[in-house]
Amino acid sequence: MVEAALLIVLATFGVAVVVTSLVLWSCLVRVPPGAVVVISGRSHPAPPGADAPTLPFRVLTRGRALRIPILERADPLETQPRALRLELRDAYAADGEAPALEVAAMVRIGTDSPLLERAIERFLGRAPQEVATVAEQTLEGVLREVLSHLKVTQIREDVDKLSAYLGDDAAYDLEKLGLVVSDLRLTLA
């Protein structure tokens, strides 16, 4: 009788250990390469340099962490660079002509604290293609704005200067969205 009771206690203990291990394993969040994981659901102290003293999420840039079931949720956000290619044929310069331009850029989500916060607010839960679409639209808007102030002869004379100016303007606008331009090239088609 005692042996049967001991066997039941040991079996119950073994099942409890297995169930606890499975629950902890399912709550373990791992950060994949080229991404960050945002754990949201509770308030957390903000990192140094953040815009607010507390944030409704915490960000894992590497490693792993436990999330609290039911109270917290984990979402990945890709930070890998995306290659963007724009062909602009209907943007008019100051003299009324429409030069054919091609822009190639590498855009990624910024990993610095303020940039990452902005990107989380804007892109968390969205498909990576939406990030690329927003970046393309922003680049196209900046390019149209820059072209409207220049004549076609000025554009043809100094494409490198225009490319640098475009990169600075695009970087400013994309930083508002939490994005970073790592490379931008402009060519006449």
PDB file of C-alpha atoms in Angstrom:
ATOM      1  CA  MET A   1       0.000   0.000   0.000  1.00  0.00           C
ATOM      2  CA  VAL A   2       2.820   2.377   0.917  1.00  0.00           C
ATOM      3  CA  GLU A   3       4.665   1.495  -2.269  1.00  0.00           C
ATOM      4  CA  ALA A   4       1.603   2.330  -4.376  1.00  0.00           C
ATOM      5  CA  ALA A   5       1.191   5.692  -2.609  1.00  0.00           C
ATOM      6  CA  LEU A   6       4.885   6.464  -3.102  1.00  0.00           C
ATOM      7  CA  LEU A   7       4.611   5.529  -6.760  1.00  0.00           C
ATOM      8  CA  ILE A   8       1.596   7.846  -7.189  1.00  0.00           C
ATOM      9  CA  VAL A   9       3.445  10.714  -5.466  1.00  0.00           C
ATOM     10  CA  LEU A  10       6.531  10.218  -7.650  1.00  0.00           C
ATOM     11  CA  ALA A  11       4.430  10.003 -10.828  1.00  0.00           C
ATOM     12  CA  THR A  12       2.532  13.168  -9.865  1.00  0.00           C
ATOM     13  CA  PHE A  13       5.798  14.943  -9.133  1.00  0.00           C
ATOM     14  CA  GLY A  14       7.249  13.800 -12.473  1.00  0.00           C
ATOM     15  CA  VAL A  15       4.185  15.000 -14.380  1.00  0.00           C
ATOM     16  CA  ALA A  16       4.332  18.350 -12.539  1.00  0.00           C
ATOM     17  CA  VAL A  17       8.003  18.777 -13.479  1.00  0.00           C
ATOM     18  CA  VAL A  18       7.294  17.959 -17.129  1.00  0.00           C
ATOM     19  CA  VAL A  19       4.288  20.317 -17.303  1.00  0.00           C
ATOM     20  CA  THR A  20       6.230  23.126 -15.597  1.00  0.00           C
ATOM     21  CA  SER A  21       9.140  22.625 -17.996  1.00  0.00           C
ATOM     22  CA  LEU A  22       6.814  22.743 -21.013  1.00  0.00           C
ATOM     23  CA  VAL A  23       5.112  25.926 -19.761  1.00  0.00           C
ATOM     24  CA  LEU A  24       8.462  27.623 -19.147  1.00  0.00           C
ATOM     25  CA  TRP A  25       9.742  26.468 -22.549  1.00  0.00           C
ATOM     26  CA  SER A  26       6.665  27.916 -24.285  1.00  0.00           C
ATOM     27  CA  CYS A  27       7.182  31.243 -22.474  1.00  0.00           C
ATOM     28  CA  LEU A  28      10.836  31.457 -23.473  1.00  0.00           C
ATOM     29  CA  VAL A  29      11.305  34.097 -26.162  1.00  0.00           C
ATOM     30  CA  ARG A  30      14.376  33.821 -28.407  1.00  0.00           C
ATOM     31  CA  VAL A  31      15.629  36.653 -30.611  1.00  0.00           C
ATOM     32  CA  PRO A  32      16.247  35.517 -34.197  1.00  0.00           C
ATOM     33  CA  PRO A  33      19.222  36.924 -36.128  1.00  0.00           C
ATOM     34  CA  GLY A  34      18.505  40.196 -37.936  1.00  0.00           C
ATOM     35  CA  ALA A  35      15.546  41.062 -35.735  1.00  0.00           C
ATOM     36  CA  VAL A  36      14.469  42.367 -32.353  1.00  0.00           C
ATOM     37  CA  VAL A  37      11.650  41.001 -30.230  1.00  0.00           C
ATOM     38  CA  VAL A  38       9.166  43.367 -28.621  1.00  0.00           C
ATOM     39  CA  ILE A  39       7.498  42.077 -25.468  1.00  0.00           C
ATOM     40  CA  SER A  40       4.411  44.161 -24.775  1.00  0.00           C
ATOM     41  CA  GLY A  41       1.578  44.110 -22.279  1.00  0.00           C
ATOM     42  CA  ARG A  42       3.147  45.599 -19.151  1.00  0.00           C
ATOM     43  CA  SER A  43       4.868  48.873 -18.360  1.00  0.00           C
ATOM     44  CA  HIS A  44       8.668  48.788 -18.242  1.00  0.00           C
ATOM     45  CA  PRO A  45      11.286  51.416 -17.355  1.00  0.00           C
ATOM     46  CA  ALA A  46      12.639  53.165 -20.432  1.00  0.00           C
ATOM     47  CA  PRO A  47      16.287  52.791 -21.455  1.00  0.00           C
ATOM     48  CA  PRO A  48      18.569  55.825 -21.245  1.00  0.00           C
ATOM     49  CA  GLY A  49      17.892  58.326 -24.021  1.00  0.00           C
ATOM     50  CA  ALA A  50      14.261  57.296 -24.479  1.00  0.00           C
ATOM     51  CA  ASP A  51      11.500  59.847 -25.013  1.00  0.00           C
ATOM     52  CA  ALA A  52       9.416  58.730 -21.988  1.00  0.00           C
ATOM     53  CA  PRO A  53      10.254  57.456 -18.457  1.00  0.00           C
ATOM     54  CA  THR A  54       8.280  54.232 -18.941  1.00  0.00           C
ATOM     55  CA  LEU A  55       7.340  52.263 -22.017  1.00  0.00           C
ATOM     56  CA  PRO A  56       4.477  49.812 -22.607  1.00  0.00           C
ATOM     57  CA  PHE A  57       6.992  47.313 -23.984  1.00  0.00           C
ATOM     58  CA  ARG A  58      10.513  46.013 -23.601  1.00  0.00           C
ATOM     59  CA  VAL A  59      12.867  45.265 -26.440  1.00  0.00           C
ATOM     60  CA  LEU A  60      15.176  42.284 -26.739  1.00  0.00           C
ATOM     61  CA  THR A  61      17.981  42.845 -29.215  1.00  0.00           C
ATOM     62  CA  ARG A  62      19.723  39.523 -28.582  1.00  0.00           C
ATOM     63  CA  GLY A  63      19.530  36.474 -26.362  1.00  0.00           C
ATOM     64  CA  ARG A  64      16.339  35.285 -24.737  1.00  0.00           C
ATOM     65  CA  ALA A  65      13.894  36.157 -21.964  1.00  0.00           C
ATOM     66  CA  LEU A  66      10.806  34.799 -20.286  1.00  0.00           C
ATOM     67  CA  ARG A  67       7.460  36.407 -20.972  1.00  0.00           C
ATOM     68  CA  ILE A  68       4.558  36.201 -18.574  1.00  0.00           C
ATOM     69  CA  PRO A  69       1.739  34.192 -20.152  1.00  0.00           C
ATOM     70  CA  ILE A  70      -1.574  35.998 -20.677  1.00  0.00           C
ATOM     71  CA  LEU A  71      -0.080  39.345 -19.524  1.00  0.00           C
ATOM     72  CA  GLU A  72       2.657  39.694 -22.129  1.00  0.00           C
ATOM     73  CA  ARG A  73       2.948  39.048 -25.826  1.00  0.00           C
ATOM     74  CA  ALA A  74       6.104  38.755 -27.959  1.00  0.00           C
ATOM     75  CA  ASP A  75       6.335  40.076 -31.532  1.00  0.00           C
ATOM     76  CA  PRO A  76       9.425  40.031 -33.785  1.00  0.00           C
ATOM     77  CA  LEU A  77      10.457  43.079 -35.806  1.00  0.00           C
ATOM     78  CA  GLU A  78      12.972  42.592 -38.633  1.00  0.00           C
ATOM     79  CA  THR A  79      15.942  44.963 -38.642  1.00  0.00           C
ATOM     80  CA  GLN A  80      17.706  43.576 -41.698  1.00  0.00           C
ATOM     81  CA  PRO A  81      18.471  46.052 -44.486  1.00  0.00           C
ATOM     82  CA  ARG A  82      16.060  46.100 -47.402  1.00  0.00           C
ATOM     83  CA  ALA A  83      17.145  46.978 -50.916  1.00  0.00           C
ATOM     84  CA  LEU A  84      14.866  49.545 -52.516  1.00  0.00           C
ATOM     85  CA  ARG A  85      14.856  50.470 -56.177  1.00  0.00           C
ATOM     86  CA  LEU A  86      12.810  53.394 -57.481  1.00  0.00           C
ATOM     87  CA  GLU A  87      12.326  54.488 -61.066  1.00  0.00           C
ATOM     88  CA  LEU A  88      10.944  57.993 -61.302  1.00  0.00           C
ATOM     89  CA  ARG A  89       9.866  59.203 -64.717  1.00  0.00           C
ATOM     90  CA  ASP A  90       7.073  61.665 -64.003  1.00  0.00           C
ATOM     91  CA  ALA A  91       8.735  63.994 -61.477  1.00  0.00           C
ATOM     92  CA  TYR A  92       9.146  67.483 -62.874  1.00  0.00           C
ATOM     93  CA  ALA A  93      12.146  69.727 -62.361  1.00  0.00           C
ATOM     94  CA  ALA A  94      11.972  73.498 -61.895  1.00  0.00           C
ATOM     95  CA  ASP A  95      12.192  74.104 -65.656  1.00  0.00           C
ATOM     96  CA  GLY A  96       9.207  71.819 -66.395  1.00  0.00           C
ATOM     97  CA  GLU A  97      11.133  68.845 -67.758  1.00  0.00           C
ATOM     98  CA  ALA A  98      10.792  65.341 -66.318  1.00  0.00           C
ATOM     99  CA  PRO A  99      14.182  63.588 -66.171  1.00  0.00           C
ATOM    100  CA  ALA A 100      14.204  59.805 -65.826  1.00  0.00           C
ATOM    101  CA  LEU A 101      15.905  58.941 -62.548  1.00  0.00           C
ATOM    102  CA  GLU A 102      16.699  55.721 -60.737  1.00  0.00           C
ATOM    103  CA  VAL A 103      17.333  55.527 -57.005  1.00  0.00           C
ATOM    104  CA  ALA A 104      18.860  52.527 -55.245  1.00  0.00           C
ATOM    105  CA  ALA A 105      18.876  52.578 -51.455  1.00  0.00           C
ATOM    106  CA  MET A 106      19.436  50.288 -48.493  1.00  0.00           C
ATOM    107  CA  VAL A 107      16.969  51.016 -45.693  1.00  0.00           C
ATOM    108  CA  ARG A 108      16.626  49.275 -42.342  1.00  0.00           C
ATOM    109  CA  ILE A 109      14.911  49.787 -39.017  1.00  0.00           C
ATOM    110  CA  GLY A 110      17.181  51.725 -36.675  1.00  0.00           C
ATOM    111  CA  THR A 111      18.386  49.899 -33.579  1.00  0.00           C
ATOM    112  CA  ASP A 112      19.197  52.971 -31.471  1.00  0.00           C
ATOM    113  CA  SER A 113      16.687  53.607 -28.692  1.00  0.00           C
ATOM    114  CA  PRO A 114      14.685  56.583 -30.060  1.00  0.00           C
ATOM    115  CA  LEU A 115      14.656  55.217 -33.614  1.00  0.00           C
ATOM    116  CA  LEU A 116      13.623  51.765 -32.468  1.00  0.00           C
ATOM    117  CA  GLU A 117      10.773  53.207 -30.372  1.00  0.00           C
ATOM    118  CA  ARG A 118       9.444  55.100 -33.389  1.00  0.00           C
ATOM    119  CA  ALA A 119       9.726  52.019 -35.600  1.00  0.00           C
ATOM    120  CA  ILE A 120       7.919  49.891 -33.019  1.00  0.00           C
ATOM    121  CA  GLU A 121       5.060  52.380 -32.830  1.00  0.00           C
ATOM    122  CA  ARG A 122       4.828  52.530 -36.610  1.00  0.00           C
ATOM    123  CA  PHE A 123       5.625  49.018 -37.864  1.00  0.00           C
ATOM    124  CA  LEU A 124       5.057  46.442 -35.101  1.00  0.00           C
ATOM    125  CA  GLY A 125       2.713  43.738 -36.311  1.00  0.00           C
ATOM    126  CA  ARG A 126       3.027  44.752 -39.953  1.00  0.00           C
ATOM    127  CA  ALA A 127       4.547  42.762 -42.773  1.00  0.00           C
ATOM    128  CA  PRO A 128       8.165  43.552 -43.734  1.00  0.00           C
ATOM    129  CA  GLN A 129       6.921  44.525 -47.204  1.00  0.00           C
ATOM    130  CA  GLU A 130       4.896  47.366 -45.649  1.00  0.00           C
ATOM    131  CA  VAL A 131       8.092  48.813 -44.171  1.00  0.00           C
ATOM    132  CA  ALA A 132       9.669  48.756 -47.638  1.00  0.00           C
ATOM    133  CA  THR A 133       6.578  50.371 -49.180  1.00  0.00           C
ATOM    134  CA  VAL A 134       6.566  53.218 -46.645  1.00  0.00           C
ATOM    135  CA  ALA A 135      10.299  53.765 -47.193  1.00  0.00           C
ATOM    136  CA  GLU A 136       9.824  53.821 -50.993  1.00  0.00           C
ATOM    137  CA  GLN A 137       6.989  56.345 -50.736  1.00  0.00           C
ATOM    138  CA  THR A 138       9.042  58.552 -48.430  1.00  0.00           C
ATOM    139  CA  LEU A 139      12.066  58.412 -50.751  1.00  0.00           C
ATOM    140  CA  GLU A 140       9.884  59.229 -53.742  1.00  0.00           C
ATOM    141  CA  GLY A 141       8.389  62.227 -51.936  1.00  0.00           C
ATOM    142  CA  VAL A 142      11.822  63.543 -50.962  1.00  0.00           C
ATOM    143  CA  LEU A 143      13.112  63.057 -54.510  1.00  0.00           C
ATOM    144  CA  ARG A 144      10.154  64.940 -55.980  1.00  0.00           C
ATOM    145  CA  GLU A 145      10.695  67.778 -53.510  1.00  0.00           C
ATOM    146  CA  VAL A 146      14.411  68.064 -54.291  1.00  0.00           C
ATOM    147  CA  LEU A 147      13.799  67.905 -58.057  1.00  0.00           C
ATOM    148  CA  SER A 148      11.211  70.672 -57.935  1.00  0.00           C
ATOM    149  CA  HIS A 149      13.917  73.137 -56.850  1.00  0.00           C
ATOM    150  CA  LEU A 150      16.474  72.230 -59.536  1.00  0.00           C
ATOM    151  CA  LYS A 151      16.722  72.506 -63.302  1.00  0.00           C
ATOM    152  CA  VAL A 152      17.534  69.462 -65.420  1.00  0.00           C
ATOM    153  CA  THR A 153      20.893  70.952 -66.410  1.00  0.00           C
ATOM    154  CA  GLN A 154      21.837  71.261 -62.727  1.00  0.00           C
ATOM    155  CA  ILE A 155      20.818  67.654 -62.151  1.00  0.00           C
ATOM    156  CA  ARG A 156      22.915  66.377 -65.069  1.00  0.00           C
ATOM    157  CA  GLU A 157      25.958  68.456 -64.092  1.00  0.00           C
ATOM    158  CA  ASP A 158      26.308  67.161 -60.555  1.00  0.00           C
ATOM    159  CA  VAL A 159      24.457  63.908 -59.882  1.00  0.00           C
ATOM    160  CA  ASP A 160      26.762  63.046 -56.959  1.00  0.00           C
ATOM    161  CA  LYS A 161      25.984  66.310 -55.167  1.00  0.00           C
ATOM    162  CA  LEU A 162      22.270  65.763 -55.741  1.00  0.00           C
ATOM    163  CA  SER A 163      22.616  62.205 -54.447  1.00  0.00           C
ATOM    164  CA  ALA A 164      24.297  63.425 -51.239  1.00  0.00           C
ATOM    165  CA  TYR A 165      21.668  66.136 -50.754  1.00  0.00           C
ATOM    166  CA  LEU A 166      18.896  63.618 -51.375  1.00  0.00           C
ATOM    167  CA  GLY A 167      20.492  61.231 -48.861  1.00  0.00           C
ATOM    168  CA  ASP A 168      20.535  63.922 -46.160  1.00  0.00           C
ATOM    169  CA  ASP A 169      16.911  64.898 -46.762  1.00  0.00           C
ATOM    170  CA  ALA A 170      15.770  61.277 -46.935  1.00  0.00           C
ATOM    171  CA  ALA A 171      17.650  60.414 -43.735  1.00  0.00           C
ATOM    172  CA  TYR A 172      15.854  63.227 -41.895  1.00  0.00           C
ATOM    173  CA  ASP A 173      12.398  62.121 -43.073  1.00  0.00           C
ATOM    174  CA  LEU A 174      13.046  58.403 -42.558  1.00  0.00           C
ATOM    175  CA  GLU A 175      14.373  58.937 -39.017  1.00  0.00           C
ATOM    176  CA  LYS A 176      10.935  60.256 -38.080  1.00  0.00           C
ATOM    177  CA  LEU A 177       9.640  56.780 -38.953  1.00  0.00           C
ATOM    178  CA  GLY A 178      12.464  54.955 -37.158  1.00  0.00           C
ATOM    179  CA  LEU A 179      14.246  53.996 -40.382  1.00  0.00           C
ATOM    180  CA  VAL A 180      17.889  54.474 -41.371  1.00  0.00           C
ATOM    181  CA  VAL A 181      19.343  54.882 -44.869  1.00  0.00           C
ATOM    182  CA  SER A 182      22.682  53.115 -45.070  1.00  0.00           C
ATOM    183  CA  ASP A 183      23.355  53.624 -48.789  1.00  0.00           C
ATOM    184  CA  LEU A 184      21.680  55.765 -51.438  1.00  0.00           C
ATOM    185  CA  ARG A 185      22.629  56.092 -55.108  1.00  0.00           C
ATOM    186  CA  LEU A 186      20.981  58.252 -57.729  1.00  0.00           C
ATOM    187  CA  THR A 187      21.510  57.716 -61.458  1.00  0.00           C
ATOM    188  CA  LEU A 188      20.071  59.263 -64.586  1.00  0.00           C
ATOM    189  CA  ALA A 189      18.252  56.685 -66.676  1.00  0.00           C
TER     190      ALA A 189
END
